[in-house]
Short mmCIF file of C-alpha atoms in Angstrom, two decimals:
data_model
loop_
_atom_site.label_atom_id
_atom_site.label_comp_id
_atom_site.label_asym_id
_atom_site.label_seq_id
_atom_site.Cartn_x
_atom_site.Cartn_y
_atom_site.Cartn_z
CA UNK A 19 -0.17 -0.02 0.10
CA UNK A 20 1.39 3.62 -0.82
CA UNK A 21 1.62 6.11 1.46
CA UNK A 22 -0.20 9.44 0.59
CA UNK A 23 1.36 12.37 1.56
CA UNK A 24 -0.05 15.56 2.50
CA UNK A 25 1.19 19.35 2.81
CA UNK A 26 -0.52 21.84 5.35
CA UNK A 27 0.79 24.65 3.13
CA UNK A 28 -0.76 26.53 0.74
CA UNK A 29 0.43 27.13 -2.91
CA UNK A 30 -0.85 29.05 -5.78
CA UNK A 31 -3.77 27.78 -7.44
CA UNK A 32 -4.82 25.04 -4.90
CA UNK A 33 -7.86 24.36 -3.03
CA UNK A 34 -8.62 25.98 0.36
CA UNK A 35 -8.00 24.08 3.57
CA UNK A 36 -10.00 22.36 6.50
CA UNK A 37 -8.83 23.58 9.79
CA UNK A 38 -10.06 21.51 12.83
CA UNK A 39 -10.37 24.12 15.59
CA UNK A 40 -10.53 23.02 19.22
CA UNK A 41 -12.74 25.50 21.39
CA UNK A 42 -12.63 25.80 25.47
CA UNK A 43 -14.71 23.25 27.22
CA UNK A 44 -15.37 26.15 29.87
CA UNK A 45 -12.81 28.40 30.46
CA UNK A 46 -12.60 30.76 27.65
CA UNK A 47 -9.10 31.68 28.56
CA UNK A 48 -8.14 28.34 27.24
CA UNK A 49 -9.14 29.58 23.70
CA UNK A 50 -5.56 29.55 21.85
CA UNK A 51 -4.27 32.62 19.95
CA UNK A 52 -3.91 30.80 16.76
CA UNK A 53 -7.42 29.59 17.13
CA UNK A 54 -8.73 33.10 17.12
CA UNK A 55 -6.38 33.86 14.04
CA UNK A 56 -7.53 30.73 12.15
CA UNK A 57 -11.27 31.74 13.42
CA UNK A 58 -11.10 35.21 11.98
CA UNK A 59 -9.14 34.65 8.64
CA UNK A 60 -11.32 31.70 7.26
CA UNK A 61 -14.21 32.29 4.82
CA UNK A 62 -16.50 30.29 7.00
CA UNK A 63 -16.85 28.56 10.25
CA UNK A 64 -18.81 25.09 10.09
CA UNK A 65 -20.38 24.99 13.81
CA UNK A 66 -21.87 22.44 15.63
CA UNK A 67 -24.51 24.97 17.18
CA UNK A 68 -23.88 28.38 15.32
CA UNK A 69 -25.70 29.81 18.41
CA UNK A 70 -23.08 28.84 21.06
CA UNK A 71 -20.19 29.07 18.39
CA UNK A 72 -21.68 32.77 18.03
CA UNK A 73 -21.60 33.52 21.63
CA UNK A 74 -17.90 32.51 21.38
CA UNK A 75 -17.10 34.35 18.56
CA UNK A 76 -18.65 37.49 20.11
CA UNK A 77 -16.52 37.42 23.16
CA UNK A 78 -13.21 37.17 20.85
CA UNK A 79 -14.64 39.87 18.35
CA UNK A 80 -14.65 37.58 15.51
CA UNK A 81 -17.17 38.45 12.65
CA UNK A 82 -16.36 35.55 10.42
CA UNK A 83 -19.69 34.04 8.97
CA UNK A 84 -21.00 30.66 10.38
CA UNK A 85 -22.88 27.52 8.60
CA UNK A 86 -24.49 25.06 10.84
CA UNK A 87 -22.62 21.28 10.99
CA UNK A 88 -24.04 18.62 12.95
CA UNK A 89 -24.88 15.08 13.26
CA UNK A 90 -28.29 15.56 11.53
CA UNK A 91 -27.34 17.44 8.40
CA UNK A 92 -23.84 16.11 8.01
CA UNK A 93 -24.75 14.34 4.61
CA UNK A 94 -26.34 17.72 3.22
CA UNK A 95 -23.50 19.56 4.53
CA UNK A 96 -20.00 17.79 3.55
CA UNK A 97 -21.15 18.23 -0.24
CA UNK A 98 -21.57 21.90 0.15
CA UNK A 99 -18.30 22.57 2.52
CA UNK A 100 -16.29 20.31 -0.23
CA UNK A 101 -17.28 22.36 -2.75
CA UNK A 102 -16.14 25.45 -1.14
CA UNK A 103 -13.07 24.61 -0.30
CA UNK A 104 -12.44 23.10 -3.79
CA UNK A 105 -13.39 26.76 -5.21
CA UNK A 106 -10.56 27.87 -2.90
CA UNK A 107 -12.28 28.87 0.32
CA UNK A 108 -10.83 27.90 3.81
CA UNK A 109 -13.35 26.34 6.20
CA UNK A 110 -12.78 25.97 10.11
CA UNK A 111 -14.87 23.31 11.74
CA UNK A 112 -15.51 23.72 15.50
CA UNK A 113 -17.88 21.66 18.05
CA UNK A 114 -19.67 23.19 20.95
CA UNK A 115 -16.71 22.20 23.11
CA UNK A 116 -13.24 20.77 22.96
CA UNK A 117 -11.96 18.69 19.77
CA UNK A 118 -13.96 18.54 16.70
CA UNK A 119 -14.19 14.65 16.09
CA UNK A 120 -13.87 13.40 19.50
CA UNK A 121 -17.54 12.74 20.74
CA UNK A 122 -18.80 15.41 18.25
CA UNK A 123 -19.19 16.21 14.52
CA UNK A 124 -16.17 16.14 12.12
CA UNK A 125 -14.58 12.74 11.39
CA UNK A 126 -17.07 12.11 8.08
CA UNK A 127 -16.07 15.78 6.62
CA UNK A 128 -12.12 15.03 7.38
CA UNK A 129 -12.85 11.76 5.82
CA UNK A 130 -14.47 13.31 2.39
CA UNK A 131 -11.16 16.28 2.33
CA UNK A 132 -9.04 13.54 2.39
CA UNK A 133 -10.73 11.71 -0.76
CA UNK A 134 -10.77 14.97 -2.29
CA UNK A 135 -7.37 15.93 -2.11
CA UNK A 136 -8.44 18.99 0.25
CA UNK A 137 -5.59 19.65 3.13
CA UNK A 138 -6.63 18.82 6.87
CA UNK A 139 -4.90 20.90 9.38
CA UNK A 140 -5.40 20.29 13.09
CA UNK A 141 -5.23 22.54 15.88
CA UNK A 142 -3.94 21.54 19.05
CA UNK A 143 -6.35 22.67 22.17
CA UNK A 144 -8.88 21.72 24.87
CA UNK A 145 -9.87 18.29 25.18
CA UNK A 146 -11.69 17.08 28.43
CA UNK A 147 -10.77 13.43 28.29
CA UNK A 148 -6.92 14.22 28.47
CA UNK A 149 -7.79 17.29 30.93
CA UNK A 150 -9.73 14.73 33.24
CA UNK A 151 -6.84 11.97 33.04
CA UNK A 152 -3.84 13.73 34.08
CA UNK A 153 -5.58 14.96 37.09
CA UNK A 154 -7.15 11.93 37.94
CA UNK A 155 -4.23 10.21 39.91
CA UNK A 156 -5.05 6.71 37.99
CA UNK A 157 -2.07 5.66 35.56
CA UNK A 158 -2.25 8.04 32.79
CA UNK A 159 -0.69 5.62 30.15
CA UNK A 160 -1.84 3.54 28.57
CA UNK A 161 -5.30 4.81 28.31
CA UNK A 162 -8.34 3.70 26.35
CA UNK A 163 -10.83 6.30 25.13
CA UNK A 164 -14.23 5.13 24.63
CA UNK A 165 -16.27 8.60 25.27
CA UNK A 166 -20.04 8.04 25.60
CA UNK A 167 -21.74 4.56 26.24
CA UNK A 168 -24.68 3.50 24.66
CA UNK A 169 -27.75 4.43 26.56
CA UNK A 170 -29.73 1.39 26.93
CA UNK A 171 -28.99 -0.64 29.69
CA UNK A 172 -28.44 -3.97 27.78
CA UNK A 173 -26.43 -2.51 25.25
CA UNK A 174 -24.22 -0.51 27.91
CA UNK A 175 -23.83 -3.41 30.01
CA UNK A 176 -22.45 -5.24 26.92
CA UNK A 177 -19.94 -2.90 26.12
CA UNK A 178 -18.87 -2.44 29.58
CA UNK A 179 -18.14 -6.22 29.75
CA UNK A 180 -15.75 -5.50 26.60
CA UNK A 181 -14.11 -2.73 28.53
CA UNK A 182 -13.63 -4.79 31.88
CA UNK A 183 -11.17 -6.70 30.04
CA UNK A 184 -8.78 -3.77 29.55
CA UNK A 185 -6.12 -3.31 31.90
CA UNK A 186 -5.47 0.25 31.18
CA UNK A 187 -7.33 3.39 32.61
CA UNK A 188 -10.59 4.13 30.44
CA UNK A 189 -12.08 7.50 29.71
CA UNK A 190 -15.67 7.66 29.57
CA UNK A 191 -18.11 10.70 29.26
CA UNK A 192 -21.40 11.05 30.79
CA UNK A 193 -24.44 13.52 30.88
CA UNK A 194 -25.64 14.14 34.42
CA UNK A 195 -29.02 12.88 34.18
CA UNK A 196 -27.70 9.03 33.24
CA UNK A 197 -24.57 9.20 35.51
CA UNK A 198 -26.42 7.28 38.19
CA UNK A 199 -27.81 4.46 36.14
CA UNK A 200 -24.59 4.19 34.07
CA UNK A 201 -22.08 3.93 37.49
CA UNK A 202 -24.70 1.20 38.67
CA UNK A 203 -24.12 -0.77 35.24
CA UNK A 204 -20.17 -0.27 36.12
CA UNK A 205 -20.92 -1.68 39.54
CA UNK A 206 -22.70 -4.47 38.16
CA UNK A 207 -20.35 -5.35 35.39
CA UNK A 208 -16.56 -4.21 36.80
CA UNK A 209 -17.28 -4.53 40.30
CA UNK A 210 -17.77 -2.07 43.13
CA UNK A 211 -14.19 -1.94 44.62
CA UNK A 212 -12.71 -0.82 41.13
CA UNK A 213 -10.56 2.62 41.48
CA UNK A 214 -12.94 5.52 39.58
CA UNK A 215 -12.71 9.21 39.53
CA UNK A 216 -15.59 11.63 38.61
CA UNK A 217 -14.50 14.70 37.15
CA UNK A 218 -17.31 17.37 37.07
CA UNK A 219 -17.26 20.74 35.39
CA UNK A 220 -13.75 20.85 34.11
CA UNK A 221 -12.12 24.21 33.65
CA UNK A 222 -15.41 25.86 35.06
CA UNK A 223 -15.92 27.61 38.29
CA UNK A 224 -16.98 24.48 40.18
CA UNK A 225 -14.56 22.10 38.83
CA UNK A 226 -14.41 19.12 40.96
CA UNK A 227 -12.67 15.70 41.23
CA UNK A 228 -14.57 12.91 43.25
CA UNK A 229 -11.77 9.95 43.72
CA UNK A 230 -12.69 6.70 45.29
CA UNK A 231 -14.22 3.26 44.56
CA UNK A 232 -17.10 2.58 42.26
CA UNK A 233 -19.40 1.93 45.39
CA UNK A 234 -18.23 5.20 46.66
CA UNK A 235 -19.16 7.32 43.38
CA UNK A 236 -22.67 5.42 43.13
CA UNK A 237 -23.54 6.46 46.90
CA UNK A 238 -22.51 9.92 45.86
CA UNK A 239 -24.68 10.09 42.96
CA UNK A 240 -27.58 8.52 44.76
CA UNK A 241 -27.36 11.14 47.60
CA UNK A 242 -26.27 14.46 45.82
CA UNK A 243 -27.72 16.52 43.26
CA UNK A 244 -26.19 15.77 39.69
CA UNK A 245 -25.04 18.85 37.97
CA UNK A 246 -22.96 19.68 35.35
CA UNK A 247 -21.03 17.26 32.43
CA UNK A 248 -18.97 14.38 33.70
CA UNK A 249 -15.71 12.56 32.22
CA UNK A 250 -15.23 9.02 34.05
CA UNK A 251 -11.92 7.58 34.49
CA UNK A 252 -12.19 3.95 35.34
CA UNK A 253 -8.93 2.27 36.58
CA UNK A 254 -8.19 -0.93 34.44
CA UNK A 255 -8.81 -4.36 35.25
CA UNK A 256 -5.93 -5.70 37.51
CA UNK A 257 -7.16 -9.40 36.47
CA UNK A 258 -8.83 -9.15 33.12
CA UNK A 259 -8.43 -13.16 32.90
CA UNK A 260 -11.40 -13.38 35.17
CA UNK A 261 -14.48 -12.96 33.24
CA UNK A 262 -17.48 -11.09 34.60
CA UNK A 263 -21.04 -11.78 33.60
CA UNK A 264 -22.51 -9.72 30.89
CA UNK A 265 -26.15 -9.93 32.16
CA UNK A 266 -27.44 -8.41 35.08
CA UNK A 267 -27.84 -11.12 37.56
CA UNK A 268 -30.20 -9.18 39.70
CA UNK A 269 -32.99 -9.55 37.08
CA UNK A 270 -35.14 -12.60 36.85
CA UNK A 271 -33.87 -15.26 34.36
CA UNK A 272 -36.16 -14.49 31.77
CA UNK A 273 -35.20 -10.91 31.71
CA UNK A 274 -31.53 -12.08 31.62
CA UNK A 275 -32.35 -13.92 28.63
CA UNK A 276 -34.24 -10.74 27.06
CA UNK A 277 -31.12 -8.51 28.09
CA UNK A 278 -28.69 -10.83 25.96
CA UNK A 279 -31.02 -10.80 23.00
CA UNK A 280 -31.41 -7.01 22.89
CA UNK A 281 -27.89 -6.14 23.84
CA UNK A 282 -26.06 -8.74 21.42
CA UNK A 283 -28.55 -9.71 18.77
CA UNK A 284 -28.72 -13.56 20.05
CA UNK A 285 -31.32 -15.97 19.46
CA UNK A 286 -33.52 -17.29 22.28
CA UNK A 287 -31.52 -20.35 22.61
CA UNK A 288 -28.07 -18.90 22.58
CA UNK A 289 -29.20 -16.44 25.02
CA UNK A 290 -30.80 -19.21 27.31
CA UNK A 291 -27.72 -20.92 27.29
CA UNK A 292 -25.24 -18.30 28.23
CA UNK A 293 -27.65 -17.14 31.21
CA UNK A 294 -27.77 -20.73 32.38
CA UNK A 295 -24.22 -21.04 32.79
CA UNK A 296 -23.48 -17.73 34.26
CA UNK A 297 -26.23 -18.46 37.15
CA UNK A 298 -24.79 -22.01 37.13
CA UNK A 299 -28.57 -23.18 36.92
CA UNK A 300 -29.93 -26.01 34.63
CA UNK A 301 -30.66 -24.84 30.85
CA UNK A 302 -33.98 -26.40 31.34
CA UNK A 303 -35.11 -24.02 34.06
CA UNK A 304 -34.08 -20.92 32.29
CA UNK A 305 -36.09 -22.44 29.39
CA UNK A 306 -39.04 -23.03 31.33
CA UNK A 307 -38.64 -19.26 33.06
CA UNK A 308 -38.46 -17.56 29.62
CA UNK A 309 -41.38 -19.44 27.96
CA UNK A 310 -43.24 -19.25 31.22
CA UNK A 311 -43.48 -23.15 31.40
CA UNK A 312 -44.44 -24.51 34.88
#
């Protein structure tokens, strides 16, 4: 396979560039001088939410026009943005906060630009995951970045079962209204004694790091008002060879079967076999309960 080279420097009669510009995750003082210069110089800014980015631009007196670019209009916008760059215009892509493409829009546009021979120029800057990791006190490297887990319980537990085999620190993102549920699933799959750090409102006035076991974090989430966006840093598994169940054994046998079918797309007989093995009961017992047989 041949290596494809890309130069980030523009010569004469070439296309425009795509600039990937990180924005502050809270503290506006984290906006770099280079990021401001690029946003001022480009022809258009592709923003995840033009209202949020508009406030940022106003703060730094940047008057560059915006165009919306988010998960719901990606297919419509990509050809438009690529055409602008092929015509010689420069485009800066930003998300609401942090790095484009990292749990935010951007990846598909990068792929399209590469395919069209358009230079892609990344700027360094704020990132919630790494900011949380270096202050967590857990091993900073190697690490595994995952981002947001699936919302459905079965799918989330299935993903956690895979992550539970990682020996390195794991970076997760979570919204405040889903935090307690996610911590309960982490406790179910990874155990309650694993070390975890809840990183809240990073770089903002009420920045907070809550360090302890999964049990400690779950108790905190169940007894305190939960506000702000969270980054979770979960310690790696010291004993990955010990497989943990991928089903919630606090559920009935029939519910466990249904959970496996939903999370992994298993057929009933496959799920019944797994549930029987993990609960150390006869397969017929699970079969009878699932099919409501006496």
